[in-house]
Short mmCIF file of C-alpha atoms and ligand atoms in Angstrom, two decimals:
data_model
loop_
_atom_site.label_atom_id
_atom_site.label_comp_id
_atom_site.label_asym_id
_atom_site.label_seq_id
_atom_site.Cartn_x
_atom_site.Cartn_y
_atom_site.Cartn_z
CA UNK A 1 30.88 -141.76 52.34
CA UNK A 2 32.13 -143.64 55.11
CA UNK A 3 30.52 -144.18 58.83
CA UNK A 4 32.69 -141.68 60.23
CA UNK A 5 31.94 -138.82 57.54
CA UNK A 6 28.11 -139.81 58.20
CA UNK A 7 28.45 -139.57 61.97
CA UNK A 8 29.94 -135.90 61.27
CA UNK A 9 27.38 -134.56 59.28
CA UNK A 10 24.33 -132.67 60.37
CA UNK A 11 21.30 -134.21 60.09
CA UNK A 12 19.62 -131.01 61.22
CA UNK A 13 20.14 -127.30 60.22
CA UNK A 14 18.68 -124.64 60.79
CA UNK A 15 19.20 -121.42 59.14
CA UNK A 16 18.57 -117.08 59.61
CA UNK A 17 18.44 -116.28 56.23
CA UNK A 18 19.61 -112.51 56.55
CA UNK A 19 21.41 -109.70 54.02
CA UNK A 20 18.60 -109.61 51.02
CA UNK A 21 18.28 -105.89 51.49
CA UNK A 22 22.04 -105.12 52.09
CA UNK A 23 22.34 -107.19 49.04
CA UNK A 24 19.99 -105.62 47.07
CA UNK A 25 21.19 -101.96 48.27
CA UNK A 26 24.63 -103.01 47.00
CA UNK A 27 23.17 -103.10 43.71
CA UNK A 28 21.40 -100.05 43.43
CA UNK A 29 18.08 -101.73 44.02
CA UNK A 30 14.58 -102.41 46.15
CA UNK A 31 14.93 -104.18 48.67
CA UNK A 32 12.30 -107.10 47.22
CA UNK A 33 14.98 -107.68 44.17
CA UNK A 34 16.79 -108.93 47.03
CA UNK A 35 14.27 -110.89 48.64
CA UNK A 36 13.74 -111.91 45.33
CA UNK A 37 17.07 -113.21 44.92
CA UNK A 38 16.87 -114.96 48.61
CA UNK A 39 14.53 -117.26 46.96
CA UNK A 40 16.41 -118.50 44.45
CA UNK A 41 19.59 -119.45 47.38
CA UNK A 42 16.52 -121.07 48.84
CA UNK A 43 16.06 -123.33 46.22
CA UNK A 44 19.71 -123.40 45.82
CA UNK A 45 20.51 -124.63 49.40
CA UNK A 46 17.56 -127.07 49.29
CA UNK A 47 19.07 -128.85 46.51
CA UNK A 48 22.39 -128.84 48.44
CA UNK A 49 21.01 -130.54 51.41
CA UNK A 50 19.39 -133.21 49.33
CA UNK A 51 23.13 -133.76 47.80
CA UNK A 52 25.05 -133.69 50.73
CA UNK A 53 22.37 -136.08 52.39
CA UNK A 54 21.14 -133.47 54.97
CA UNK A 55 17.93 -134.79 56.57
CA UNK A 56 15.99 -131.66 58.11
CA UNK A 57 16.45 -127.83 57.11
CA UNK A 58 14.98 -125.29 58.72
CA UNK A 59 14.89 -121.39 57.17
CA UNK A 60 13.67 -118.62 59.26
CA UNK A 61 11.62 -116.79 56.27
CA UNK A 62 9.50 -114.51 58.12
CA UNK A 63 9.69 -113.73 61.87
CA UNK A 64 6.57 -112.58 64.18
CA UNK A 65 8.57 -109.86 65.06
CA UNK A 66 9.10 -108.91 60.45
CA UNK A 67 4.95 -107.57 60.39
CA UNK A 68 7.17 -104.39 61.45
CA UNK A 69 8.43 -103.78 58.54
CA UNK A 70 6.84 -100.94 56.11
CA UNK A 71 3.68 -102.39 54.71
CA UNK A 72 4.64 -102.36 51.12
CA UNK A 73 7.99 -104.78 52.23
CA UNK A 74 5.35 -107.17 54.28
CA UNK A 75 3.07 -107.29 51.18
CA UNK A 76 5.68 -107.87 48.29
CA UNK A 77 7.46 -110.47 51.07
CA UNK A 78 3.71 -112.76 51.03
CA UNK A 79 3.63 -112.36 46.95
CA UNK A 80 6.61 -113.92 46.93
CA UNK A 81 5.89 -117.03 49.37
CA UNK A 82 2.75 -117.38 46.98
CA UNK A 83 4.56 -117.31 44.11
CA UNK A 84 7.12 -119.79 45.61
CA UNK A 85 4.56 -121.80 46.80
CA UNK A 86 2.76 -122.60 43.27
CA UNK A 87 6.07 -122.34 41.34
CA UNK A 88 8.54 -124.64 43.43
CA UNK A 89 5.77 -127.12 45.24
CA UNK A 90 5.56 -129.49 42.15
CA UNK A 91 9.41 -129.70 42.06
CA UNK A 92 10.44 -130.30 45.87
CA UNK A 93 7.30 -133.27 46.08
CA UNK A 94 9.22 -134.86 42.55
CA UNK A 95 12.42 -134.35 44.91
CA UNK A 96 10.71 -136.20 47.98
CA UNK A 97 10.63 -132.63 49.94
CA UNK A 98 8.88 -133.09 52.93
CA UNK A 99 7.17 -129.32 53.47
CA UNK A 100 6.42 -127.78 56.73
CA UNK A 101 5.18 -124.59 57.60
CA UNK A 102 5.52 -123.61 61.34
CA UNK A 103 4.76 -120.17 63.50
CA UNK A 104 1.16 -119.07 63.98
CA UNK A 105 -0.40 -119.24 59.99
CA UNK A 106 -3.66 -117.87 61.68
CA UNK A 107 -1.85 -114.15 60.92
CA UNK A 108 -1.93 -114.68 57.43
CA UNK A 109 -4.97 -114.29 55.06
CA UNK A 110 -7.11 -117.41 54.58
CA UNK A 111 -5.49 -117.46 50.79
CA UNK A 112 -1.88 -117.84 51.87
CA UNK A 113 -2.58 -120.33 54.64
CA UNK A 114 -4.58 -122.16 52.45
CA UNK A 115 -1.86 -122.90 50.10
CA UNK A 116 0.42 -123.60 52.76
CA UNK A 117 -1.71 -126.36 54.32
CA UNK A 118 -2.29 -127.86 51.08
CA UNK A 119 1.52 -127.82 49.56
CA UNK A 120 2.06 -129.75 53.60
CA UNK A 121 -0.85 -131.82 52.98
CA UNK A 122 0.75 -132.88 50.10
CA UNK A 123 4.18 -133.49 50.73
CA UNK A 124 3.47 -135.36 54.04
CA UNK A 125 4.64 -139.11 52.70
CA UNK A 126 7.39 -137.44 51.63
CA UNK A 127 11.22 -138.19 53.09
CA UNK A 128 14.35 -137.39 51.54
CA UNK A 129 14.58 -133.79 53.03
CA UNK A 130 12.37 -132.45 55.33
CA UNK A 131 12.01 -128.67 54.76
CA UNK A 132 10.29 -126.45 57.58
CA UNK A 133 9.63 -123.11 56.62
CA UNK A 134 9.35 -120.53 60.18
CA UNK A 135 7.01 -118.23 59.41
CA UNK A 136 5.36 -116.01 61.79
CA UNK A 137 7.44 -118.09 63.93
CA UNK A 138 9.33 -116.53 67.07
CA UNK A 139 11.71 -119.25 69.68
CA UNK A 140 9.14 -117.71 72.86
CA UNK A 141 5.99 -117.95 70.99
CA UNK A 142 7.38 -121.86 70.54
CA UNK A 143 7.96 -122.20 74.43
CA UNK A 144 4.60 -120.09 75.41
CA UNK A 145 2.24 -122.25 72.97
CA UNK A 146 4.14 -125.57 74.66
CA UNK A 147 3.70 -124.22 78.07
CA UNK A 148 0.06 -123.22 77.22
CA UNK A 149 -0.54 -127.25 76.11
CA UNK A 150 0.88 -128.78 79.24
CA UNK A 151 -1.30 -126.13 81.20
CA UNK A 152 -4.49 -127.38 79.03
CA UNK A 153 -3.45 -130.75 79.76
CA UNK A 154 -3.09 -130.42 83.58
CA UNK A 155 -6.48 -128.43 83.71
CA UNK A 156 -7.98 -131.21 81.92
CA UNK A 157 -6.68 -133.97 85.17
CA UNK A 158 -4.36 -135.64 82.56
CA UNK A 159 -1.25 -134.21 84.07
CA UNK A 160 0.10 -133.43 87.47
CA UNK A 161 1.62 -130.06 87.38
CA UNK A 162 4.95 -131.89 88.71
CA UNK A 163 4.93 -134.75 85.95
CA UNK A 164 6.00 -131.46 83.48
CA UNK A 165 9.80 -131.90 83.09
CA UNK A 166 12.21 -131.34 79.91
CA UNK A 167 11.40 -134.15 78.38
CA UNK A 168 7.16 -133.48 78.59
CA UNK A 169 7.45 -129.64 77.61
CA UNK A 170 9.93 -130.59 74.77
CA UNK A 171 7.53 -132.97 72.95
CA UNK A 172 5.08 -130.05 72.72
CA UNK A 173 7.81 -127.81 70.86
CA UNK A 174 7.74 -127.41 67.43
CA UNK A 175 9.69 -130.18 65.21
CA UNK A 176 9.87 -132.23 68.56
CA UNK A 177 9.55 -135.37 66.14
CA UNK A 178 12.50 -134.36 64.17
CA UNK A 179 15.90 -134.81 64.85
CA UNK A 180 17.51 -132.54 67.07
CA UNK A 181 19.04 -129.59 65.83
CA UNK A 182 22.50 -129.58 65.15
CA UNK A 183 23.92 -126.74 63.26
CA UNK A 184 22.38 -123.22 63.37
CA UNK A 185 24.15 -120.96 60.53
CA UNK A 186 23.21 -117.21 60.20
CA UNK A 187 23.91 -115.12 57.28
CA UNK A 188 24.86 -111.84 56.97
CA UNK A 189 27.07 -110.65 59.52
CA UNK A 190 25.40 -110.45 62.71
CA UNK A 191 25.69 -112.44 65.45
CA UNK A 192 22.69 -113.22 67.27
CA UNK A 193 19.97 -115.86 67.01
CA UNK A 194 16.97 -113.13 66.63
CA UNK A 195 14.51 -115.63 68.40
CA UNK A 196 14.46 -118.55 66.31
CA UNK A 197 13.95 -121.94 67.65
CA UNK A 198 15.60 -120.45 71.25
CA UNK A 199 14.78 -124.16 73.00
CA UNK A 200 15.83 -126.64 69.91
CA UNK A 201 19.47 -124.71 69.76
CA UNK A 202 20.27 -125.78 73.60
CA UNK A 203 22.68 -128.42 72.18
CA UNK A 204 23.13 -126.87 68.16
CA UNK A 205 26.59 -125.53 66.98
CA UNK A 206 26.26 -121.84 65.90
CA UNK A 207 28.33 -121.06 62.52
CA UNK A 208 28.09 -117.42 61.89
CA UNK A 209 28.83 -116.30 58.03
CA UNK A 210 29.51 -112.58 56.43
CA UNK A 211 28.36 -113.93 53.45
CA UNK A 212 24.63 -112.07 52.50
CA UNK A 213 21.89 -114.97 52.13
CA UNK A 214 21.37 -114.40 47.94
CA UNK A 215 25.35 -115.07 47.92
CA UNK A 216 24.90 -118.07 50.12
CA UNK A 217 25.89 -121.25 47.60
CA UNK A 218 26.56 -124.85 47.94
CA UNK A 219 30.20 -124.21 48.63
CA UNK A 220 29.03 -122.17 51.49
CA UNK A 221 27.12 -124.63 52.69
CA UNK A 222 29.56 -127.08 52.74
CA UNK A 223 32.45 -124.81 54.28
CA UNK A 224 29.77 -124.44 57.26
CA UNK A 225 28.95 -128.27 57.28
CA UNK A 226 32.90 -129.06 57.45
CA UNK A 227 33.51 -126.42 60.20
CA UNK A 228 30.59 -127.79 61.66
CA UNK A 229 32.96 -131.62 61.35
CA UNK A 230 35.34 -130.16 63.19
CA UNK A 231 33.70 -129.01 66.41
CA UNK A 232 33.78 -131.16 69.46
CA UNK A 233 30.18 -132.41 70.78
CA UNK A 234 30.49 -132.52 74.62
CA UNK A 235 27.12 -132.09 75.65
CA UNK A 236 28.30 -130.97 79.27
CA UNK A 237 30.97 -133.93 79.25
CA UNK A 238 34.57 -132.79 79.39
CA UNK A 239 36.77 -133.56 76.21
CA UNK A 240 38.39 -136.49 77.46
CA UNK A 241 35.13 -138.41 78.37
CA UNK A 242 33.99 -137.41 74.64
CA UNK A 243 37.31 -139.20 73.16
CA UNK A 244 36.61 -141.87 75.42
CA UNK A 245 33.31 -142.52 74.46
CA UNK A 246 34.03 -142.77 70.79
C1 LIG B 301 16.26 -111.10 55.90
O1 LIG B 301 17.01 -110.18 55.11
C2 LIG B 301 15.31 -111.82 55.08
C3 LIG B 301 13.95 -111.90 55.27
C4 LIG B 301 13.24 -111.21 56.36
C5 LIG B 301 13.09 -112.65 54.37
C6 LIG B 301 13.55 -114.02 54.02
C7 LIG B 301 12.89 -114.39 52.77
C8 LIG B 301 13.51 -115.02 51.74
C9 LIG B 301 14.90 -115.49 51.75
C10 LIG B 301 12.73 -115.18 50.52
C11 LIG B 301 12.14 -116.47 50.16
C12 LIG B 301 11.88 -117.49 51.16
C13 LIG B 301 11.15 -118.59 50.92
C14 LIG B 301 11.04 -119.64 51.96
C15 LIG B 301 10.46 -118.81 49.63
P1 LIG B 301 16.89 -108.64 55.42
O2 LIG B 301 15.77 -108.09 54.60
O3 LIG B 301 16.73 -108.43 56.89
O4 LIG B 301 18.27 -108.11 54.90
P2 LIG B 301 19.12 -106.89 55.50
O5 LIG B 301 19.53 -107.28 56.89
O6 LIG B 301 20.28 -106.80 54.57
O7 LIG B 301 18.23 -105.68 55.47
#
């Protein structure tokens, strides 16, 4: 790979993993066979980033905003990040999978959040891919438990209510010590970012695919990391300061 195919790869990307039921409905079956099926595209895509040299992914797997859905969906949705959990945990540490959980886990019974603290407690000297899981996650729970920090922090005299600028409220974001995000994709057909990670996509490219999330293979990945190659960065600049600058 040379510097300039490095320097146009995402080392960040975050993805709305949507379609299982559509999927699943196409085929004459419940809609878990097709949740069932999202997480094998999960494993799938994980083993794409670690070939294509992808440092962070981030999946949306189970918005605060999904408890919604009818109660036998939410159930047979948790079996199956249980089942992933003991299943795939051995394989992604072997892999150097860094795993991170992040959203409120307080929602989910003390079994399920136990697991998930130990498979991060485990993987945490890990590098090669780091793999954050949103669950119970929603983009303005994100900004409301930063805000809530730098209001702690301020109460407690260690911060002057004016001190609190980008920079300050950012660090208390979730995955502020990650790279910045770079490429958002969403499956499925629609258009929209469905709160996810609302302040991390200030600066991300959005890559929107009709492709349903169990259909979602390597070559899709890489079609949406080379369209991805081809966008222009300007980060407010105009397009002529960006070929200036590089
Ligand atoms: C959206 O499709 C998908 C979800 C709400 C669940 C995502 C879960 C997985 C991909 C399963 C495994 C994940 C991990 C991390 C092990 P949808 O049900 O909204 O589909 P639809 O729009 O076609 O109805």
């Amino acid at each position: 790979m040379t510097s300039a195919d490095i320097a146009r790869l995402p080392r960040h990307i975050a993805i709305v993993m949507d379609g299982n039921g559509r999927w699943a409905k196409l085929r004459h079956r419940p809609r878990t066979f097709g949740h069932n099926a999202g997480r094998k595209a999960v494993r799938a895509v994980v083993e794409s980033c670690l070939r294509e040299g992808v440092k962070v992914l981030t999946l949306f797997a189970f918005s605060s905003e999904n408890w919604r859905r009818p109660e036998d969906e939410v159930s047979a949705l948790m079996e199956l990040f249980l089942r992933a959990l003991d299943k795939e945990v051995d394989e992604l540490h072997g892999n150097g999978v860094r795993i991170r959980f992040v959203g409120d886990l307080n929602a989910f019974d003390a079994g399920l959040r136990q697991r998930m603290l130990a498979a991060m407690a485990r993987t945490a000297g890990n590098d090669a891919l780091h793999l954050n899981v949103a669950v119970n996650y929603g983009g303005r729970w994100d900004i409301v438990q930063a805000a809530r920090k730098a209001a702690e922090a301020v109460a407690r005299g260690e911060l002057r209510a004016e001190e609190i600028d980008e920079q300050l409220l950012g660090h208390w974001m979730c995955l502020s010590d990650l790279p910045p995000l770079d490429l958002f994709i969403r499956t499925g057909g629609e258009c929209r970012v469905s709160n996810f990670l609302l302040w991390q996509l200030a600066y991300a490219e959005l890559h929107f695919t009709d492709t349903l999330w169990p259909d979602f293979d390597h070559a899709c990945l890489k079609s949406a990391i080379e369209d991805y190659a081809r966008r222009e960065r300007r980060y407010g600049r105009t397009g002529e300061q960006v070929a200036q600058k590089a």
